[in-house]
Tab-separated table of C-alpha atoms in Angstrom:
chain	number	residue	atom	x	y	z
A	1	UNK	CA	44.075	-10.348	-35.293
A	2	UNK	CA	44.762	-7.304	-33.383
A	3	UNK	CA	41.102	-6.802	-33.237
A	4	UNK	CA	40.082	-10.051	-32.141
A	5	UNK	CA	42.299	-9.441	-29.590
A	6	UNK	CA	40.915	-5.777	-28.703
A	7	UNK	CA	37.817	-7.820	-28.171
A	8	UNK	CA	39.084	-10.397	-26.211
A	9	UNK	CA	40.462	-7.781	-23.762
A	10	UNK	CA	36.963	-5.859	-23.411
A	11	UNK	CA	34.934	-8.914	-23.135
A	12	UNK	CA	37.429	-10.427	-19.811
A	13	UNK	CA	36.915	-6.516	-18.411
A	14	UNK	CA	33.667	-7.106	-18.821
A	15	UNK	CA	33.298	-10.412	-16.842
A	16	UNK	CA	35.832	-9.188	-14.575
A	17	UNK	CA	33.717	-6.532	-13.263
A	18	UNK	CA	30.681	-8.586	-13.470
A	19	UNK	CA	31.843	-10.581	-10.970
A	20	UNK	CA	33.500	-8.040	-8.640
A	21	UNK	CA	30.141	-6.209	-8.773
A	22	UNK	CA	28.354	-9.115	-7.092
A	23	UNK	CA	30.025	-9.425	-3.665
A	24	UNK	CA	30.610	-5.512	-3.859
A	25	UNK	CA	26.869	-4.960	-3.535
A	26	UNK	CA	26.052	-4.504	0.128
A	27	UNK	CA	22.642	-7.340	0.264
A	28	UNK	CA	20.958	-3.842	1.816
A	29	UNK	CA	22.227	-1.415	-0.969
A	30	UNK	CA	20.763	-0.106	-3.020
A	31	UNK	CA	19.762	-2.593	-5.591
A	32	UNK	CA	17.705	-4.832	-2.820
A	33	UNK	CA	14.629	-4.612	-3.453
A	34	UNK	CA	11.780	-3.990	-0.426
A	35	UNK	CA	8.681	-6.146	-0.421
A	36	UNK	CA	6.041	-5.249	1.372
A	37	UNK	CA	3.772	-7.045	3.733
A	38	UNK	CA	-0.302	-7.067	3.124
A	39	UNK	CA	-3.197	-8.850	5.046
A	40	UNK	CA	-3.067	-12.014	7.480
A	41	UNK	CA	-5.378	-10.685	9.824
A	42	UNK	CA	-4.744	-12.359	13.319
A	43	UNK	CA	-7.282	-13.977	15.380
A	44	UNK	CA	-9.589	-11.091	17.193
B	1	UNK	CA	46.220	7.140	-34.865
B	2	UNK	CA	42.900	6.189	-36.140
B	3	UNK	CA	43.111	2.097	-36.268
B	4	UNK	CA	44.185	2.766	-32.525
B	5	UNK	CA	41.026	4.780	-32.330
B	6	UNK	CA	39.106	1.774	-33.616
B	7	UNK	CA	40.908	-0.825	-32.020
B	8	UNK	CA	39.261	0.571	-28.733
B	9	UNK	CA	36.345	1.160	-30.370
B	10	UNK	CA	36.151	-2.920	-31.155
B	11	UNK	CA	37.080	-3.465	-27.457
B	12	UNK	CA	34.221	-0.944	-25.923
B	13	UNK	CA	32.092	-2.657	-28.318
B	14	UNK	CA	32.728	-6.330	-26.857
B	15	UNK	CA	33.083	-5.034	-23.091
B	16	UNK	CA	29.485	-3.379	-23.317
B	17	UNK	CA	27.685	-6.334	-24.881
B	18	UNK	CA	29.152	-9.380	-22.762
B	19	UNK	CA	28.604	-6.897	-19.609
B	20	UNK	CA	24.989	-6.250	-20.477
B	21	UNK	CA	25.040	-10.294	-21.059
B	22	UNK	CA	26.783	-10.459	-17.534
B	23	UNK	CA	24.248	-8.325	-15.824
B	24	UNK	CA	21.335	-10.340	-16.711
B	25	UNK	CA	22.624	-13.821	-16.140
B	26	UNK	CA	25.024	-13.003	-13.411
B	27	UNK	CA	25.070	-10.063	-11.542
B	28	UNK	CA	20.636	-9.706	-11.304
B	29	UNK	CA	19.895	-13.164	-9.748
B	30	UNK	CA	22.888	-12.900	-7.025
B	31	UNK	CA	22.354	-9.071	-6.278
B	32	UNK	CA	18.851	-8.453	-6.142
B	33	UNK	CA	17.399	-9.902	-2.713
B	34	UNK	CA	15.503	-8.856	-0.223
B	35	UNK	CA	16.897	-6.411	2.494
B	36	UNK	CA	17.529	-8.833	6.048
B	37	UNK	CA	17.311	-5.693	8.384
B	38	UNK	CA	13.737	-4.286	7.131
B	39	UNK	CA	11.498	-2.663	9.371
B	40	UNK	CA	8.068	-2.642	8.131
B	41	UNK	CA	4.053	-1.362	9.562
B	42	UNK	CA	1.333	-2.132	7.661
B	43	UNK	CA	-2.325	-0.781	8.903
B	44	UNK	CA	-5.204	-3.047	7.949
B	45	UNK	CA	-8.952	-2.092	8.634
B	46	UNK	CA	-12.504	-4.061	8.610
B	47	UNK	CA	-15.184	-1.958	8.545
B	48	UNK	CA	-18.859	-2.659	9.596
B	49	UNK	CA	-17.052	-6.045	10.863
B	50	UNK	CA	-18.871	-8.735	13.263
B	51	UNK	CA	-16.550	-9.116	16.670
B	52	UNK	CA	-17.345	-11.771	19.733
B	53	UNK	CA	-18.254	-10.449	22.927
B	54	UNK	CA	-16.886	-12.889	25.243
B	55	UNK	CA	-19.220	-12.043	28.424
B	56	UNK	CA	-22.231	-12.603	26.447
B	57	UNK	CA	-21.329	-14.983	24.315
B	58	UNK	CA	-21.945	-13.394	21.136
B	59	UNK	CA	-21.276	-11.565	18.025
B	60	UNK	CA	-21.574	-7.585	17.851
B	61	UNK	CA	-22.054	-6.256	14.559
B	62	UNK	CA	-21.030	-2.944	13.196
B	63	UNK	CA	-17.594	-2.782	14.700
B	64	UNK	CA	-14.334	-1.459	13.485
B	65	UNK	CA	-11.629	-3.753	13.925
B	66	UNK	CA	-8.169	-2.358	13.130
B	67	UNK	CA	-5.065	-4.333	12.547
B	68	UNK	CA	-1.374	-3.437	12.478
B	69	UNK	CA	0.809	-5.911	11.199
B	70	UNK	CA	4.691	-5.535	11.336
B	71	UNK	CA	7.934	-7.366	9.666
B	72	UNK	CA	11.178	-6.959	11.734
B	73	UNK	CA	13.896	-8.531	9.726
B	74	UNK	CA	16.644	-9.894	12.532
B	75	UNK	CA	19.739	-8.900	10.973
B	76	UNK	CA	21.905	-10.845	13.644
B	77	UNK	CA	20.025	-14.229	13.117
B	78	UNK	CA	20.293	-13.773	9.177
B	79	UNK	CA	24.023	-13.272	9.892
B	80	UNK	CA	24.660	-16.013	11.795
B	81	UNK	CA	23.115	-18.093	9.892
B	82	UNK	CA	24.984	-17.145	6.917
B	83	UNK	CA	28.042	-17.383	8.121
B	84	UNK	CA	27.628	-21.176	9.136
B	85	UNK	CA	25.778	-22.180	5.749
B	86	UNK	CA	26.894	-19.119	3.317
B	87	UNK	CA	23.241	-19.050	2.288
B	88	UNK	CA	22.205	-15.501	2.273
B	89	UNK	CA	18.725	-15.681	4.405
B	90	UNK	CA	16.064	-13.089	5.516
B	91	UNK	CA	14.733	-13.900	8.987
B	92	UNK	CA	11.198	-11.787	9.700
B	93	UNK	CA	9.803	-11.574	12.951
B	94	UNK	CA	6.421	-10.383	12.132
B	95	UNK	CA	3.258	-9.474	14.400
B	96	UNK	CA	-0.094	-9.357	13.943
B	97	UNK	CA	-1.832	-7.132	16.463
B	98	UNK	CA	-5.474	-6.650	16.289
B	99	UNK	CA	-7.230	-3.497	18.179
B	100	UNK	CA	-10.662	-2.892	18.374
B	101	UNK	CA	-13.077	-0.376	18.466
B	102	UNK	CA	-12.099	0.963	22.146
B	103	UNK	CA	-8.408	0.544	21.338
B	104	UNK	CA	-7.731	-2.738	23.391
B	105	UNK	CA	-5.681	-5.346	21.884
B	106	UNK	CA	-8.070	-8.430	20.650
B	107	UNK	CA	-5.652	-10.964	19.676
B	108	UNK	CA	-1.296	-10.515	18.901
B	109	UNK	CA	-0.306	-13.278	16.781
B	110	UNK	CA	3.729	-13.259	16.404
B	111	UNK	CA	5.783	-15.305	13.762
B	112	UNK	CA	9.523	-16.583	12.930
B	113	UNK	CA	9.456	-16.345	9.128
B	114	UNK	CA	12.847	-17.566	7.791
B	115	UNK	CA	13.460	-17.610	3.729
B	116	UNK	CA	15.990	-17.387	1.118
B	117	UNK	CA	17.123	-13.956	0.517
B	118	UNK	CA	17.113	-14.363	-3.246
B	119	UNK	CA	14.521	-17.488	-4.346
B	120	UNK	CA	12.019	-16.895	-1.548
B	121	UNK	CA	12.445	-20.598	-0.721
B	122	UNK	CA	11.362	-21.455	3.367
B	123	UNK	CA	14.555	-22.021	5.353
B	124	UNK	CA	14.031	-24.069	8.537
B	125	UNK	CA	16.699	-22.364	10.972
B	126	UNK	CA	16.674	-19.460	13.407
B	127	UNK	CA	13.191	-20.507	15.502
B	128	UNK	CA	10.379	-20.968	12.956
B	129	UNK	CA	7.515	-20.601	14.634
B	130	UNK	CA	3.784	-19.500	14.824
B	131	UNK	CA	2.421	-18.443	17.541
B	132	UNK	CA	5.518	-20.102	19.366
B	133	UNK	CA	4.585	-23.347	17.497
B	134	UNK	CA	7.714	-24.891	15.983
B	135	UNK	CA	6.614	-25.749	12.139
B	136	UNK	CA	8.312	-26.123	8.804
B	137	UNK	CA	7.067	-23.846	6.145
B	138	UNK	CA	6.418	-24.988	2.591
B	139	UNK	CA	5.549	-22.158	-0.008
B	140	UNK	CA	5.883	-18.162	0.220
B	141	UNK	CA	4.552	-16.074	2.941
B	142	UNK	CA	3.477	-12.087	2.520
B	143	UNK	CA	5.433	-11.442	-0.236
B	144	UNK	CA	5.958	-13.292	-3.679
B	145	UNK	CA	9.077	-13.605	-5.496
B	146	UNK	CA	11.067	-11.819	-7.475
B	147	UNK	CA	10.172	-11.973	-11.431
B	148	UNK	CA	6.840	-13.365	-10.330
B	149	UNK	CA	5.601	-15.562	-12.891
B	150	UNK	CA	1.611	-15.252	-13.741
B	151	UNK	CA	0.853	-19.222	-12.035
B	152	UNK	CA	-0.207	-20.444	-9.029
B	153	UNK	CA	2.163	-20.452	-5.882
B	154	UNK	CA	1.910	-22.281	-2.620
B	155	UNK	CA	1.607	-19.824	0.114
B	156	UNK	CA	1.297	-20.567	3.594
B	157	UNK	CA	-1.169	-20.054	5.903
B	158	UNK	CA	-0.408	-19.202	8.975
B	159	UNK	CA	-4.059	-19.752	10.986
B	160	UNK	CA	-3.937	-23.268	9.846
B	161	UNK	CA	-0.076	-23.390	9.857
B	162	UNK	CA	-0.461	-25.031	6.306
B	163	UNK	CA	0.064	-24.383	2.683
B	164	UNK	CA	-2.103	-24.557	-0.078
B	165	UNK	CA	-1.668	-23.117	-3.629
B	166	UNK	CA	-3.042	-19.081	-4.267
B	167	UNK	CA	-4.005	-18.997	-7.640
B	168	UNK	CA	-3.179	-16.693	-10.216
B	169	UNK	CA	-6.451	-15.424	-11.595
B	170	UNK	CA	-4.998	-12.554	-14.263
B	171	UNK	CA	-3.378	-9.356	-14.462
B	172	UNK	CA	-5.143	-5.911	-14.306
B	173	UNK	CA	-4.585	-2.229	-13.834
B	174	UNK	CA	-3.658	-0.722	-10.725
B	175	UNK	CA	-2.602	2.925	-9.426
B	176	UNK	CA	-0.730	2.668	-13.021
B	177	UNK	CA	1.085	-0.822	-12.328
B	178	UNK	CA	0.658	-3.315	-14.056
B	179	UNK	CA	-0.289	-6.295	-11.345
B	180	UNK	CA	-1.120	-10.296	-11.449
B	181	UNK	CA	-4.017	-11.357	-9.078
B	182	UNK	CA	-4.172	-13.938	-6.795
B	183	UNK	CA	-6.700	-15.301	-4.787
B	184	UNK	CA	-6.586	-18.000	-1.916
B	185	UNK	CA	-9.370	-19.418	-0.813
B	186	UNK	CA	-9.078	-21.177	2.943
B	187	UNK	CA	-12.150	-23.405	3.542
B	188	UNK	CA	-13.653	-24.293	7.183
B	189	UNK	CA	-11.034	-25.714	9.358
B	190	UNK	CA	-10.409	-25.897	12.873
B	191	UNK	CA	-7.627	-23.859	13.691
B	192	UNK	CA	-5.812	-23.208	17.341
B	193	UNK	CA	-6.493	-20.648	19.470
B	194	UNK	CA	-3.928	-18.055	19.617
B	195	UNK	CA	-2.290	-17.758	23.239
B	196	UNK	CA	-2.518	-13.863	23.669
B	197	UNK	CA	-6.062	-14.015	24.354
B	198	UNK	CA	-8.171	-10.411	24.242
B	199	UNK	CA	-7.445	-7.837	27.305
B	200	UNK	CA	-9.989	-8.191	29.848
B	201	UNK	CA	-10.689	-11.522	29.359
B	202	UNK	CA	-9.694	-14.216	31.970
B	203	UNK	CA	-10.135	-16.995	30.309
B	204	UNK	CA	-6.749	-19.246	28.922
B	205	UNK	CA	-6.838	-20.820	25.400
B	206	UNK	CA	-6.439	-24.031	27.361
B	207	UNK	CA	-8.929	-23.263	29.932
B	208	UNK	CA	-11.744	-23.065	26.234
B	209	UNK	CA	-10.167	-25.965	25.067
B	210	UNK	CA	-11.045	-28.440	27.898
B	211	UNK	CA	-14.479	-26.518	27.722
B	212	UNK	CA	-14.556	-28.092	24.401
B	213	UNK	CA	-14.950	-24.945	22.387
B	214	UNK	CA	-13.143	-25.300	18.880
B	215	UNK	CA	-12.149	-22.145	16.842
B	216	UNK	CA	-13.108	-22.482	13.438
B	217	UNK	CA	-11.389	-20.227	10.087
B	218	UNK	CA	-12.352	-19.125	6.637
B	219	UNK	CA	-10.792	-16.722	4.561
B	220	UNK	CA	-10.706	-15.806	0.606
B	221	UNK	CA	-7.318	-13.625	0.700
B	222	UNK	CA	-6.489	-11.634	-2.199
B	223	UNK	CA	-3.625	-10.439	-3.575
B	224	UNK	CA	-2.271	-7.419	-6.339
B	225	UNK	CA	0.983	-8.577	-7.098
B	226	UNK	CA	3.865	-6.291	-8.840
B	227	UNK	CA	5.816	-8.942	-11.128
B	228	UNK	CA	8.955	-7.417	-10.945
B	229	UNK	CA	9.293	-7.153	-6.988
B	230	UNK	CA	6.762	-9.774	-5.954
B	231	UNK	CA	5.213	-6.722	-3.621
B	232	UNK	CA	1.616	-7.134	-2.857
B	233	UNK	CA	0.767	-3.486	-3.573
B	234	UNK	CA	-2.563	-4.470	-2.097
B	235	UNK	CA	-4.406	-6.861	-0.259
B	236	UNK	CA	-7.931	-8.018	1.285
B	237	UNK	CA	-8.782	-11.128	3.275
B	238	UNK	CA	-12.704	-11.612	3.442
B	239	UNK	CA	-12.204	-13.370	6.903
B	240	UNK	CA	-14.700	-15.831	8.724
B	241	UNK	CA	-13.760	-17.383	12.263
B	242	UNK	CA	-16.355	-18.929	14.793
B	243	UNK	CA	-16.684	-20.459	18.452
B	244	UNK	CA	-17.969	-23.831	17.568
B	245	UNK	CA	-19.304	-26.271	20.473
B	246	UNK	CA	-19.304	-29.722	20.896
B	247	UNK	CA	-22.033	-31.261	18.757
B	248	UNK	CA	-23.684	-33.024	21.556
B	249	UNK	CA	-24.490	-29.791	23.236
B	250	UNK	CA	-26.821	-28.833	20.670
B	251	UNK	CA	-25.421	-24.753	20.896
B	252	UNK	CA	-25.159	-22.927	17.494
B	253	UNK	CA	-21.860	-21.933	16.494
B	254	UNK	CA	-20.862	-17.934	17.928
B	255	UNK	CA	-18.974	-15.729	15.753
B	256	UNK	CA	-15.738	-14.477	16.465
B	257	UNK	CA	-14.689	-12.143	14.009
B	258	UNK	CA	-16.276	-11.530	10.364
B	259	UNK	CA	-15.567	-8.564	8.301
B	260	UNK	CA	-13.617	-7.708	4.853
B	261	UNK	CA	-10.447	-6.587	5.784
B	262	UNK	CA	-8.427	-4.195	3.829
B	263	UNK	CA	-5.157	-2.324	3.665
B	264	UNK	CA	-5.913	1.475	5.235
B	265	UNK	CA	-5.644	3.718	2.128
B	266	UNK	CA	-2.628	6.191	3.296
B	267	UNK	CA	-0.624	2.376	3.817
B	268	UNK	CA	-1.716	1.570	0.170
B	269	UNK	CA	-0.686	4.631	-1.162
B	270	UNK	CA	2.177	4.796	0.751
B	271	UNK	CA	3.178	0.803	-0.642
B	272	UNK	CA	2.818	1.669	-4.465
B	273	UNK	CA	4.655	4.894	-3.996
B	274	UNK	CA	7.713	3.027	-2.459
B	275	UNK	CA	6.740	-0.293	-5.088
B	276	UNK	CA	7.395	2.396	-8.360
B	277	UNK	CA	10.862	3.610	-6.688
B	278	UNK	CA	12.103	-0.177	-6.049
B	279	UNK	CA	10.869	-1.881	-9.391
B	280	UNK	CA	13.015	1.027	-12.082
B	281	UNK	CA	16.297	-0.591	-9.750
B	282	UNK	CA	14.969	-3.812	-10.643
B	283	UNK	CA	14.129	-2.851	-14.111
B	284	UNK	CA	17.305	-1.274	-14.764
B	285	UNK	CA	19.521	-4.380	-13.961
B	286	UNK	CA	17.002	-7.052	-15.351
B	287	UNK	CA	16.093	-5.445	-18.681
B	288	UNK	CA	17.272	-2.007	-19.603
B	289	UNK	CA	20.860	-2.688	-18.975
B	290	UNK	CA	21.100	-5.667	-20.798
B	291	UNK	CA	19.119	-4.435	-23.328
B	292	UNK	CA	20.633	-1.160	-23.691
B	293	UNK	CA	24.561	-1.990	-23.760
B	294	UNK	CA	24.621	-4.652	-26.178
B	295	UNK	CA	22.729	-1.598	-28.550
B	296	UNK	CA	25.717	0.450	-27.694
B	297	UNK	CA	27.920	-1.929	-28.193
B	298	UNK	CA	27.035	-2.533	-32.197
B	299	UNK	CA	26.557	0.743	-32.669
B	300	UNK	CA	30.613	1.107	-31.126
B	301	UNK	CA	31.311	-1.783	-33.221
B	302	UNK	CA	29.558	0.058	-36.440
B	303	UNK	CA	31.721	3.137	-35.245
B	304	UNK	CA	34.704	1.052	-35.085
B	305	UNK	CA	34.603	0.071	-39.216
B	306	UNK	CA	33.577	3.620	-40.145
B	307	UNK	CA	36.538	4.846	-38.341
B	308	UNK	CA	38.707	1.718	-39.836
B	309	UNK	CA	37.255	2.321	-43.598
B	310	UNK	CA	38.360	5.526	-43.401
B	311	UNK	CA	41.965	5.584	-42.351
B	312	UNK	CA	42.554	2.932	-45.195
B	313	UNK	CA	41.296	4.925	-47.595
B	314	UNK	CA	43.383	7.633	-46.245
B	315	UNK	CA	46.695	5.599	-46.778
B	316	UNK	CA	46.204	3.743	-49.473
B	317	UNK	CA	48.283	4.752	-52.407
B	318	UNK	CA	46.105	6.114	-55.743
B	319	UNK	CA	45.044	4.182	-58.444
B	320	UNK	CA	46.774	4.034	-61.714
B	321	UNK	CA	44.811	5.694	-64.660
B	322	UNK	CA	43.357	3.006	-66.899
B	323	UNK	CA	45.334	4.062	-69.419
B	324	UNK	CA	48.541	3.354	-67.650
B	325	UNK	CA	46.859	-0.144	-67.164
B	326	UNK	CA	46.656	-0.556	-70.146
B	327	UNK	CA	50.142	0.038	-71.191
B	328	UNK	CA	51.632	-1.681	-68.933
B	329	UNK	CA	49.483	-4.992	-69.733
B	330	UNK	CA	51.149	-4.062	-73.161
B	331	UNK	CA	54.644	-4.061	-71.059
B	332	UNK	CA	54.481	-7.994	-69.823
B	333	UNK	CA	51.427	-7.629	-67.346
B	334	UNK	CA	52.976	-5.051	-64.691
B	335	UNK	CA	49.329	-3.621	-64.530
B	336	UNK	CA	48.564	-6.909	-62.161
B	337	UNK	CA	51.128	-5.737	-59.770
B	338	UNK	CA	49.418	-2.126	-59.706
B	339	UNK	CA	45.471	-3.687	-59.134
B	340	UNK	CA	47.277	-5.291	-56.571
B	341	UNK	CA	48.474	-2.362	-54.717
B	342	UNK	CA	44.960	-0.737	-54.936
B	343	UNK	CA	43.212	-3.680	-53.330
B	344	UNK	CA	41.630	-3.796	-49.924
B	345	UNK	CA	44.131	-4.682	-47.339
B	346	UNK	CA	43.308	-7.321	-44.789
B	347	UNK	CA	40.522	-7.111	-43.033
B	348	UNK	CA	40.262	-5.959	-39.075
């Protein structure tokens, strides 16, 4: 029982900081990612 | 001390594999997106290309036709707009300019490109535009999405100011990346003229129109795509455009630009340095992570019953001799009560 309930405990942690993590992360920090641009070549 | 000891154990086990759970199905899709205040330059290059001389009339060959395109991402407008909708949004102002062989601007094409921050999806909002034309975009534009998936994608075009799909056509090798191809291919269509006309040359886009010149585009545009970021680490349009006339005037159609354009080396070099730096973030959080704690986790759980086993055995009392067993079956069966004593105790 006790252990069940050890796991119970780590598991909410877990989800707790799973979703404190999200609005945490800056949308520019560091795990954005950068794309990159490549050819549309304009009208000469 | 140690059933404490593996009490915690149990709970680091159960923490690590619901957060590496949590990380994949949570924390990846609303964390990874793309950056709204990016500043970007991209040099493109056509060699040996075919260019219009507008005095005579005519296409030059052999010239070397340079093109710098760059992505602004307007911060404020991407803010605004999330704070009315609480859609997270990139909003790119990107520019095509196009230089030629003397340095003089030929052509500067500008764009509104609004999208979801996360999906890639168009959003209509903050001025969409081409070329100051008001449109609504359908499909992805310069860069694919994250977790690109080896199929065919609607991209937009922005000469025709329509979509139509790019097809995936495999995955190959490149600078050490594993890529999917795509290739687009735009057939013949009469396109506008853009309004920044070349320097030097007096003539309005309206002023050709009424002359009833019609600009005419074809392009195959191909694309290396990394999966993970949806970066094109490299790209090449084979690009057709000509001055067609009226068909009553009997005048063969002028070219007005021709030539395989490519991404300048130092650029491409430069992209798949910066692509290998982004995608191990990406990596991390999509698949090592969750991959990696749950591991830890059993292996804490394993841990855990070791630990557990052996602070039982520690205090559980020793067994009778058998043949103390066996007297004191002969004594009315106490021997039962002994076995008993000696037995596992409950389980965790």
């Amino acid at each position: 029982m006790r252990a069940l309930i050890a796991a119970a405990v780590g598991a909410v942690v877990a989800v707790l900081m799973a979703f404190v993590a999200v609005p945490l992360a800056d949308q520019n920090g560091p795990t954005t990612a950068k794309p990159l641009l490549t050819s549309a070549p304009a009208h000469p | 001390m140690r059933q404490r000891l593996s009490l915690v154990l149990v709970a680091l086990a159960a923490f690590l594999a619901v957060l590496g759970v949590m990380l994949r199905v949570w924390v990846y899709p609303h964390v990874v997106a793309v950056p709204d205040n990016q500043y970007q330059a991209v040099v493109l290059e056509a060699k040996d290309a075919t260019l219009i001389d507008y005095s005579k009339m005519a296409g030059v060959p052999h010239q070397h036709v340079t093109i710098v395109e760059t992505l602004k991402g307007d911060a404020g407008a991407a803010e605004a707009y999330q704070r009315r909708t609480g859609r997270s949004v990139v909003v790119w102002d990107a520019l095509s300019y196009v230089l030629g062989n003397d340095g003089k601007r030929l052509s500067a094409i500008p764009e509104v490109y609004p999208f979801d921050a996360h999906t890639q999806e168009p959003v209509h909002c903050c001025g969409e535009n081409v070329d100051g034309q008001a449109l609504s975009r359908v499909g992805i534009e310069y860069k694919f999405p994250f977790d690109t998936q080896p199929h065919d994608y609607q991209y937009f075009d922005p000469q025709t100011r329509t979509s139509a799909p790019i097809h995936y056509k495999g995955t190959t090798q490149l600078d050490g990346l594993t890529v999917y191809y795509f290739e687009q291919t735009i057939p013949w269509t009469r396109v506008p003229f853009p309004k920044a006309m070349p320097d030097g040359v007096a003539i309005t886009p309206q002023q050709i129109d009424s002359l009833g010149y019609q600009r005419w585009y074809t392009t195959v545009r191909k694309f290396w795509v990394d999966p993970v970021t949806g970066a094109p680490i490299n790209g090449e349009e084979v690009h057709n455009e000509q001055l067609r006339m009226p068909p009553s005037s009997g005048m063969a159609p002028v070219t007005i630009f021709s030539g395989d354009v490519k991404i300048r080396p130092d650029y491409q070099a430069a992209t798949v340095a910066l692509v290998k730096k982004e995608r191990t973030l990406l990596l991390l959080l999509r698949d090592d992570l969750p991959t990696g704690l749950p591991l830890l986790g059993v292996a804490a759980l394993a841990l855990a019953f070791v630990v557990e086993g052996r602070a039982r055995r520690r205090t559980a009392p020793p067994t009778l001799p058998v043949a103390s067993v066996a007297d004191a079956d002969e004594h009315g069966g106490a021997g039962e009560t002994a076995t008993a004593k000696g037995a596992p105790a409950a389980p965790l």
